[in-house]
N, CA, C and O of each residue as an XYZ file, in Angstrom:
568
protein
N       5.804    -13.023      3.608
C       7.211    -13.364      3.619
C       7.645    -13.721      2.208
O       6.865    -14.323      1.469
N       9.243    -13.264      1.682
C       9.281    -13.771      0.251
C       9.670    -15.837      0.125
O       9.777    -16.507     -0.903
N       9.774    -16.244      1.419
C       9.839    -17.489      1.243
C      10.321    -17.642      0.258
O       9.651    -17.947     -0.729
N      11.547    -17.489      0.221
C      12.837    -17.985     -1.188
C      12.347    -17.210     -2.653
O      13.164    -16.891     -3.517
N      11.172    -17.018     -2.744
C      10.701    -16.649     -3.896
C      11.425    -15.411     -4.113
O      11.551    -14.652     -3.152
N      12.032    -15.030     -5.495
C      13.299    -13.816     -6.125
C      12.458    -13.158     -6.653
O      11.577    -13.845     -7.168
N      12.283    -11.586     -6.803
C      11.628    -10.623     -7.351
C      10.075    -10.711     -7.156
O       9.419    -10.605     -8.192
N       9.294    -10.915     -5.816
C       8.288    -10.664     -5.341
C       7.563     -9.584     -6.467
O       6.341     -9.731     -6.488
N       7.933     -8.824     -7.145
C       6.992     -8.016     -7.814
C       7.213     -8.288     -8.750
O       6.393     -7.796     -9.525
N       8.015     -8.924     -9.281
C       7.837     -9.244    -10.836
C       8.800     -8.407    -11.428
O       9.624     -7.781    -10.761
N       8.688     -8.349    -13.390
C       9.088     -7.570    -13.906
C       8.513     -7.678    -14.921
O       7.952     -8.705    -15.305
N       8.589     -6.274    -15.699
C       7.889     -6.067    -17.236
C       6.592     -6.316    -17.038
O       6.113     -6.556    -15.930
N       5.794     -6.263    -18.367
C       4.620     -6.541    -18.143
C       3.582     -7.680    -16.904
O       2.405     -7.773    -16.555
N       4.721     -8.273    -16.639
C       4.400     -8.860    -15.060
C       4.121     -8.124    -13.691
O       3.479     -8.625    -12.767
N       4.527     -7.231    -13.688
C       5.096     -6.262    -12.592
C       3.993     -6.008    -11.635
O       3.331     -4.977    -11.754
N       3.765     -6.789    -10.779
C       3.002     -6.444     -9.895
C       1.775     -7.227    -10.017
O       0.817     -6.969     -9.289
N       1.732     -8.125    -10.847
C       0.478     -9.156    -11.626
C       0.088     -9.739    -10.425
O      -1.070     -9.683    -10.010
N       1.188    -10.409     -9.732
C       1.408    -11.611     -8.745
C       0.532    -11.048     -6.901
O      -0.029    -11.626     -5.970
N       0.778    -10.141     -7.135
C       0.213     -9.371     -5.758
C      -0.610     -9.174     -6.011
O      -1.398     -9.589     -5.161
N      -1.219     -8.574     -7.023
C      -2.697     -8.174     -7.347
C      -3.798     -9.262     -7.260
O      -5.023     -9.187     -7.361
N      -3.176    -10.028     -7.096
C      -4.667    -11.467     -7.322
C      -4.988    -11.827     -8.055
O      -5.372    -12.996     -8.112
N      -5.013    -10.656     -9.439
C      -6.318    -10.895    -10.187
C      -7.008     -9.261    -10.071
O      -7.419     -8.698    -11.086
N      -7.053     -8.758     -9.022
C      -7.363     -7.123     -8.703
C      -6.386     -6.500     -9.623
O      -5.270     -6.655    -10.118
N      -7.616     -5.554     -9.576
C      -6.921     -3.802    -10.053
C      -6.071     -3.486     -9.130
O      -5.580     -2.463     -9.606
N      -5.562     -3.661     -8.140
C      -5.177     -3.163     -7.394
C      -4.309     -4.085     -6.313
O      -4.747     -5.126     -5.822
N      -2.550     -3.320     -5.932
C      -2.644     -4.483     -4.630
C      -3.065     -4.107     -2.985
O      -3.012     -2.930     -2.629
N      -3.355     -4.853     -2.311
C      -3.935     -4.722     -1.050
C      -3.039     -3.895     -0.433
O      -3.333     -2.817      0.083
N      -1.817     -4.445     -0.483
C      -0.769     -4.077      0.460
C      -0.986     -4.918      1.863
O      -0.991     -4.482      3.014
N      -1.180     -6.403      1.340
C      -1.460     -6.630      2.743
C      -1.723     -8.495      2.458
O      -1.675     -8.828      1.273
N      -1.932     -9.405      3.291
C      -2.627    -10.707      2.896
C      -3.593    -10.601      3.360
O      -3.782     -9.806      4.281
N      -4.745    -11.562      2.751
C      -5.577    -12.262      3.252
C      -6.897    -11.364      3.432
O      -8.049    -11.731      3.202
N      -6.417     -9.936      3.956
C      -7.618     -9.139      4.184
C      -6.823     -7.684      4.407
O      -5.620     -7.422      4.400
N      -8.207     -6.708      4.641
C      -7.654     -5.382      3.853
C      -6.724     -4.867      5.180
O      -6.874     -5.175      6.363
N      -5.752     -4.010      4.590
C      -4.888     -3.111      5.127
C      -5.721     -1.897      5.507
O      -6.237     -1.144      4.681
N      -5.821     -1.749      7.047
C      -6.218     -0.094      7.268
C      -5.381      0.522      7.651
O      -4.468     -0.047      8.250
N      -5.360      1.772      7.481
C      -4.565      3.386      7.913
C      -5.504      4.120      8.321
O      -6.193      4.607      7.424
N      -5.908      4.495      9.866
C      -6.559      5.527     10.198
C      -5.353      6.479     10.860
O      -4.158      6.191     10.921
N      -6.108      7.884     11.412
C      -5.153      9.273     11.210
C      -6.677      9.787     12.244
O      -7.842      9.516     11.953
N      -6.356     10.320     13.071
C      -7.394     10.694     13.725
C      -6.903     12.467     13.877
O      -7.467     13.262     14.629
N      -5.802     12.777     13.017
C      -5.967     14.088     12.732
C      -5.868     14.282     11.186
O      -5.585     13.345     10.440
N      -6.110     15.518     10.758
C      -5.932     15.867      8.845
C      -4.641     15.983      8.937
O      -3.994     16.460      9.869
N      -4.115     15.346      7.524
C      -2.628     15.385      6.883
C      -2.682     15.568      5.929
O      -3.660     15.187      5.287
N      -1.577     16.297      5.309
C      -1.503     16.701      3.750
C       0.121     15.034      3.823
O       1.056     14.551      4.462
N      -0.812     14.945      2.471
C      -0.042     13.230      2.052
C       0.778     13.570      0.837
O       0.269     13.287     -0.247
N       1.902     14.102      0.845
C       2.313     14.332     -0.763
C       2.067     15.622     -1.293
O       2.706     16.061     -2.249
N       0.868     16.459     -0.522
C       0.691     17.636     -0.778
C      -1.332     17.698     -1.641
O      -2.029     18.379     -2.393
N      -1.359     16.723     -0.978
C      -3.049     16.526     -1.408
C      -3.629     16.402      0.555
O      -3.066     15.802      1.471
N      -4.679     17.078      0.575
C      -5.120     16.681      1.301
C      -5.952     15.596      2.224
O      -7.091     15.944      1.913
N      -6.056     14.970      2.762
C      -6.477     13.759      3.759
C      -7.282     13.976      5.071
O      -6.673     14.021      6.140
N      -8.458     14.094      5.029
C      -9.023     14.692      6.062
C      -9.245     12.917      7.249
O      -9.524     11.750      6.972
N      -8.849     13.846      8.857
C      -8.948     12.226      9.803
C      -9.964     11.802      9.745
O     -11.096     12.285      9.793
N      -9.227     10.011      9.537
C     -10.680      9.125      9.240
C     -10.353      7.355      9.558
O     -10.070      7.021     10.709
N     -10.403      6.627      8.781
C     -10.204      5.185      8.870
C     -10.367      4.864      7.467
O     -11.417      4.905      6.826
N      -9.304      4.566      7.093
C      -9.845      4.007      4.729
C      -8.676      2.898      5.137
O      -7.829      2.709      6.010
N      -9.245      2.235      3.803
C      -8.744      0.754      3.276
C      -7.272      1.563      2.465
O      -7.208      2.605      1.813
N      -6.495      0.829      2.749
C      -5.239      1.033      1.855
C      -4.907     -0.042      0.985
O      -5.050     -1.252      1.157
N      -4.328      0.750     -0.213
C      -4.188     -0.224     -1.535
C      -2.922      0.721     -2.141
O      -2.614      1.874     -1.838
N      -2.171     -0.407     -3.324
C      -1.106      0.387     -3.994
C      -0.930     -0.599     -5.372
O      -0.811     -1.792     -5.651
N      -1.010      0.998     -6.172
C      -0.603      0.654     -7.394
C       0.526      0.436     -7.851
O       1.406      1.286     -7.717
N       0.762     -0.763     -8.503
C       2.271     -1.164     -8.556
C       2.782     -0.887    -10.265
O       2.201     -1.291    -11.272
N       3.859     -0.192    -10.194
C       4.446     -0.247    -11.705
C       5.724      0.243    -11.320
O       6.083      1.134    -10.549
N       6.358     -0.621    -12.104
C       7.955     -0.615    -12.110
C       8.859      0.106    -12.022
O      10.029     -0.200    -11.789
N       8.055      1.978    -12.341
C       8.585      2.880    -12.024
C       8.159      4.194    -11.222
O       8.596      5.345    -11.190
N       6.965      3.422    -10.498
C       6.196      4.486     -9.840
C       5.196      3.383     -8.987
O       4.663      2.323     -9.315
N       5.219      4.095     -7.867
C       3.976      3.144     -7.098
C       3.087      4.562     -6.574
O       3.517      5.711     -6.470
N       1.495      3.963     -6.247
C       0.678      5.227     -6.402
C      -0.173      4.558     -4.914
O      -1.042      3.695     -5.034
N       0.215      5.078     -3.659
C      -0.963      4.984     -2.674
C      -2.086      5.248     -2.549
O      -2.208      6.420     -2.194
N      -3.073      4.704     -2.670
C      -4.581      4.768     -2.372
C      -5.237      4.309     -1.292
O      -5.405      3.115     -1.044
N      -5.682      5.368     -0.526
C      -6.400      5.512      0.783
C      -7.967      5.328      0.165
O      -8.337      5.985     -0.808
N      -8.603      4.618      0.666
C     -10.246      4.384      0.088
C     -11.400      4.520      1.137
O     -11.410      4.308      2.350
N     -12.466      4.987      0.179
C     -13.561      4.475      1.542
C     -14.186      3.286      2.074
O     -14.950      3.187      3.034
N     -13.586      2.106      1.034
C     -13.807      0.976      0.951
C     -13.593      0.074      2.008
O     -12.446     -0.310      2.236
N     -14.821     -0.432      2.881
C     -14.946     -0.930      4.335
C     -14.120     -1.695      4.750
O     -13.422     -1.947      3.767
N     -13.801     -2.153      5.465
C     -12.377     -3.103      5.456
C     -13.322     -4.418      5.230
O     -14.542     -4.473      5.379
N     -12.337     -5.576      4.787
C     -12.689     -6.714      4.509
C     -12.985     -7.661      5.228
O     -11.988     -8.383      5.232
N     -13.967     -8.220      6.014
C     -14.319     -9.140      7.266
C     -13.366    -10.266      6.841
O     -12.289    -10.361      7.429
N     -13.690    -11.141      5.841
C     -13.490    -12.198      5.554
C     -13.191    -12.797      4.146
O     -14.135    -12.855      3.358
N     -11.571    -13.392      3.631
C     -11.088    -13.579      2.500
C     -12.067    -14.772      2.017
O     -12.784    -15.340      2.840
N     -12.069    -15.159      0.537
C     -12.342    -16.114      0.249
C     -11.155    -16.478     -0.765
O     -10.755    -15.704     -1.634
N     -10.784    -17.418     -0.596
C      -9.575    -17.840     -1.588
C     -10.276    -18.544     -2.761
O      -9.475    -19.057     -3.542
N     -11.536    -18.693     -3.071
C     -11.883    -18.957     -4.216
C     -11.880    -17.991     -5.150
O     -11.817    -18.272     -6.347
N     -11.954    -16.633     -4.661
C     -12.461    -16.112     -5.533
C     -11.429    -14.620     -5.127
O     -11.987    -13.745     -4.466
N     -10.209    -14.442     -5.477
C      -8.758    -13.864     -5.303
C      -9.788    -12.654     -5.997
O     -10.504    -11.925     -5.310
N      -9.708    -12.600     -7.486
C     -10.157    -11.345     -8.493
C     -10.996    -10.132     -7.677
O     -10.685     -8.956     -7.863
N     -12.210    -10.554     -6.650
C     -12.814     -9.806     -6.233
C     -13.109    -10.036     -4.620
O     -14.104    -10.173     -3.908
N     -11.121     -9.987     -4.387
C     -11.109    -10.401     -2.802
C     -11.596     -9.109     -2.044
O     -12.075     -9.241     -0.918
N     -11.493     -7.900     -2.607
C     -12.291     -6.656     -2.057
C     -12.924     -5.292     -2.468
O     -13.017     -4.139     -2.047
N     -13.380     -6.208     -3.721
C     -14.333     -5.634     -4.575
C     -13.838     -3.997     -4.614
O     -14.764     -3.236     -4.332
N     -12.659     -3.387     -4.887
C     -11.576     -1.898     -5.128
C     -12.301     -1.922     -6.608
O     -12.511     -2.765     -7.480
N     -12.599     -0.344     -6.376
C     -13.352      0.442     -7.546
C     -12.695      1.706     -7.401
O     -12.371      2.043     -6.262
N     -12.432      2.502     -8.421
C     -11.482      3.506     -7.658
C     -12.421      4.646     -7.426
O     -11.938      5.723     -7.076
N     -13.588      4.535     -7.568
C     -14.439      5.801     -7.636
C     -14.709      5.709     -5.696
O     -15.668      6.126     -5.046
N     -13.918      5.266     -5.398
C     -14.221      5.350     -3.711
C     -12.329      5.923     -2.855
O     -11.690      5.906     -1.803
N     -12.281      6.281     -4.070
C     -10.447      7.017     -3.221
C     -11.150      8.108     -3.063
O     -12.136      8.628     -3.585
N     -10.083      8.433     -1.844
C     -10.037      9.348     -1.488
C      -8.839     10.444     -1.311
O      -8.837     11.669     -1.189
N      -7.630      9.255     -1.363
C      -6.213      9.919     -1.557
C      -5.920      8.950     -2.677
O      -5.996      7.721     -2.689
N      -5.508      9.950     -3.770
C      -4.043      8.896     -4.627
C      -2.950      9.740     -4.924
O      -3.122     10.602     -5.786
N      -1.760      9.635     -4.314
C      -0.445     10.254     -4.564
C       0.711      9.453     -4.679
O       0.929      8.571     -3.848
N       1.450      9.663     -5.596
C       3.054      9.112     -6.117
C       3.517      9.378     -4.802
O       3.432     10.256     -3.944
N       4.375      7.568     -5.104
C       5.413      7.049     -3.969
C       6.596      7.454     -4.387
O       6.802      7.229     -5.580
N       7.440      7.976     -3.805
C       8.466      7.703     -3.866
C       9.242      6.481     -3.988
O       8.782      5.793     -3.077
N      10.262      5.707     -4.644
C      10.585      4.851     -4.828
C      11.862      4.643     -4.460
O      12.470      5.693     -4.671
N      12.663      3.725     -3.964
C      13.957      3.885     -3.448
C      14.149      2.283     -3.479
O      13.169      1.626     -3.131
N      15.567      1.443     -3.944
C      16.055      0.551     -4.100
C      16.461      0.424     -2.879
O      16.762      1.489     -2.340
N      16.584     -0.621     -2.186
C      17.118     -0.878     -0.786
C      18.864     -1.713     -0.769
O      18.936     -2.708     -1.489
N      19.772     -1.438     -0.227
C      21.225     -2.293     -0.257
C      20.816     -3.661      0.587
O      21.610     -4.596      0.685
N      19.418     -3.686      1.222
C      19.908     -5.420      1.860
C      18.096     -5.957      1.454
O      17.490     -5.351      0.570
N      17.582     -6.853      2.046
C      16.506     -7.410      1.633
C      15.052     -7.784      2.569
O      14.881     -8.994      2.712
N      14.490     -7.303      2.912
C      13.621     -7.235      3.639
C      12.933     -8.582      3.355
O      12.802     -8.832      2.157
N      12.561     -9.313      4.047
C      12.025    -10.712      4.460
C      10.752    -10.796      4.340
O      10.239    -11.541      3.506
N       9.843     -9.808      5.416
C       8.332     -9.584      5.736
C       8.162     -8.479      5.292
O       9.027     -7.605      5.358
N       6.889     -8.299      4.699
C       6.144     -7.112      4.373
C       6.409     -6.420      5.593
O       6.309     -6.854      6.740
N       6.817     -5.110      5.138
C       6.566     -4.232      6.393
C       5.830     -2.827      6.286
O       5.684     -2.602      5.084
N       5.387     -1.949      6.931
C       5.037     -0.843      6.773
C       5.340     -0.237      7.981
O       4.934     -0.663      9.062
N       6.307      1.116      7.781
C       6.771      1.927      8.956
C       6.599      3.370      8.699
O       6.338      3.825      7.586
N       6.752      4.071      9.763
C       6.820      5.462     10.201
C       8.198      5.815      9.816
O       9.132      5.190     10.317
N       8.399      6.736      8.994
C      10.282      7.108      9.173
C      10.339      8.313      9.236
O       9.334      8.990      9.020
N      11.248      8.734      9.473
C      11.766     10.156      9.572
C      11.029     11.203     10.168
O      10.783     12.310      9.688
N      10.585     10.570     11.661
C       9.330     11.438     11.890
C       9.869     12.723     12.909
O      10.980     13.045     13.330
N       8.863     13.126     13.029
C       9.077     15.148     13.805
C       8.103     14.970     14.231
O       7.400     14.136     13.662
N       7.626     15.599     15.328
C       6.411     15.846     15.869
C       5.190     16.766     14.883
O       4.131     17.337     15.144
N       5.878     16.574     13.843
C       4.415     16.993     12.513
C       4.257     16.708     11.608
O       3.432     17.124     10.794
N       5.622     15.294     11.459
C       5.493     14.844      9.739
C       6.429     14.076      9.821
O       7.128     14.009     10.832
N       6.601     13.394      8.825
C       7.374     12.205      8.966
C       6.861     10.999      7.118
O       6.216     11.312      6.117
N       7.151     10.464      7.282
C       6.977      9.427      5.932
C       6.634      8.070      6.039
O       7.168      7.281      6.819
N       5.492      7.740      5.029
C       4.516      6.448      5.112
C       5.948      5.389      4.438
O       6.533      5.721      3.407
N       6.251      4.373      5.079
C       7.007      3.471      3.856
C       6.907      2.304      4.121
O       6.832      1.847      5.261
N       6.892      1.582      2.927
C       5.891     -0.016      2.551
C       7.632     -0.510      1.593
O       8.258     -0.144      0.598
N       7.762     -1.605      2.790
C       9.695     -2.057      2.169
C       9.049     -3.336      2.010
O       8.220     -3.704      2.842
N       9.407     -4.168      0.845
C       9.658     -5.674      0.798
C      10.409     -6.043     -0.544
O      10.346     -5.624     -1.700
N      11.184     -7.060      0.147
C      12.466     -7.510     -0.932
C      13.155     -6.508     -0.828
O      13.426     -6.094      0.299
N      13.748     -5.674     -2.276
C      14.618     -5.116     -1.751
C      13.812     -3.384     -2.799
O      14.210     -2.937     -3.875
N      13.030     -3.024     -2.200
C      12.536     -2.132     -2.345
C      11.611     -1.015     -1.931
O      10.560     -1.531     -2.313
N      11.272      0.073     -1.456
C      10.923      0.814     -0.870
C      10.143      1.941     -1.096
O      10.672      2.993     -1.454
N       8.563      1.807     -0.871
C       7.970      3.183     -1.575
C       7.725      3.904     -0.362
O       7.524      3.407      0.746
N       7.756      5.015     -0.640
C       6.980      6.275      0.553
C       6.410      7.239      0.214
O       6.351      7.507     -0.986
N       5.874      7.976      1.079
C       5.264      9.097      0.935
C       5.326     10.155      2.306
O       4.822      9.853      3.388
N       5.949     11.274      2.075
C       5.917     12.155      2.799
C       4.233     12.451      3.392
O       3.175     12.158      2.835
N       4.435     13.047      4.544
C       3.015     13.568      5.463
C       3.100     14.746      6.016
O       4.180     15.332      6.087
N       2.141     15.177      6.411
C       2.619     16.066      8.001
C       1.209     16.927      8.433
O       0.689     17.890      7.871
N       0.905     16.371      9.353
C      -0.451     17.166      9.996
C      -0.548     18.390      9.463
O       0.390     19.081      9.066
N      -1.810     18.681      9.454
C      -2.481     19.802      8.707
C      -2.606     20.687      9.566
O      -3.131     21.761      9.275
């Protein structure tokens, strides 16, 4: 939740510092890892994604956000001592990385969310809204 807090991602060389932990990477998620399984193949952006179960993560920069699907196990259990290597993300374990689309939102999203939009019975778009901003990525079964 942004709990009053203004510009959840930051700006400038800040940009995305605050989510990251301390990681290369943000979770897209609290406390513990974000999964996306697909129990059929999808082309994500126009890269392929064969069905599976991966850890999701996103690279944040101010003018581009970059989804990463991983093979990286999901996370049993956070430790808040130790934020930097809350899930030990190496990128030599992606398996998808493709440019988000980015889109400014007119009102303000409260809770992290992640939804299905614009879907068809073969495709449709990944999108991750909070505050007042919006990345996605086109899909569509293979």
């Amino acid at each position: 939740m942004l709990r009053q807090r203004a510009s959840i991602f930051g700006t400038g060389a800040d940009y995305g510092k605050t989510l990251n932990a301390g990681g290369l990477i943000w979770r897209a998620g609290t406390d513990q890892s974000m999964r996306f399984k697909t129990d059929v193949a999808l082309d994500c952006g126009g890269k392929a994604l064969p069905a599976g179960e991966y850890s999701m993560f996103i690279g944040l920069d101010e003018r581009e956000w970059t989804l990463v699907l991983s093979s990286w196990p999901a996370q049993q259990q956070y430790d808040s001592a130790n934020k930097a290597e809350a899930y030990n993300y190496t990128p030599d374990r992606d398996v998808l990385r493709v440019m988000m689309k980015l889109d400014a939102l007119p009102y303000s999203v409260d809770e992290f969310t992640i939804a299905f939009v614009d879907m068809t019975r073969t495709s449709g778009r990944l999108a991750v809204m909070w505050d007042q901003t919006m990345g996605s990525v086109a899909f569509k079964m293979q």
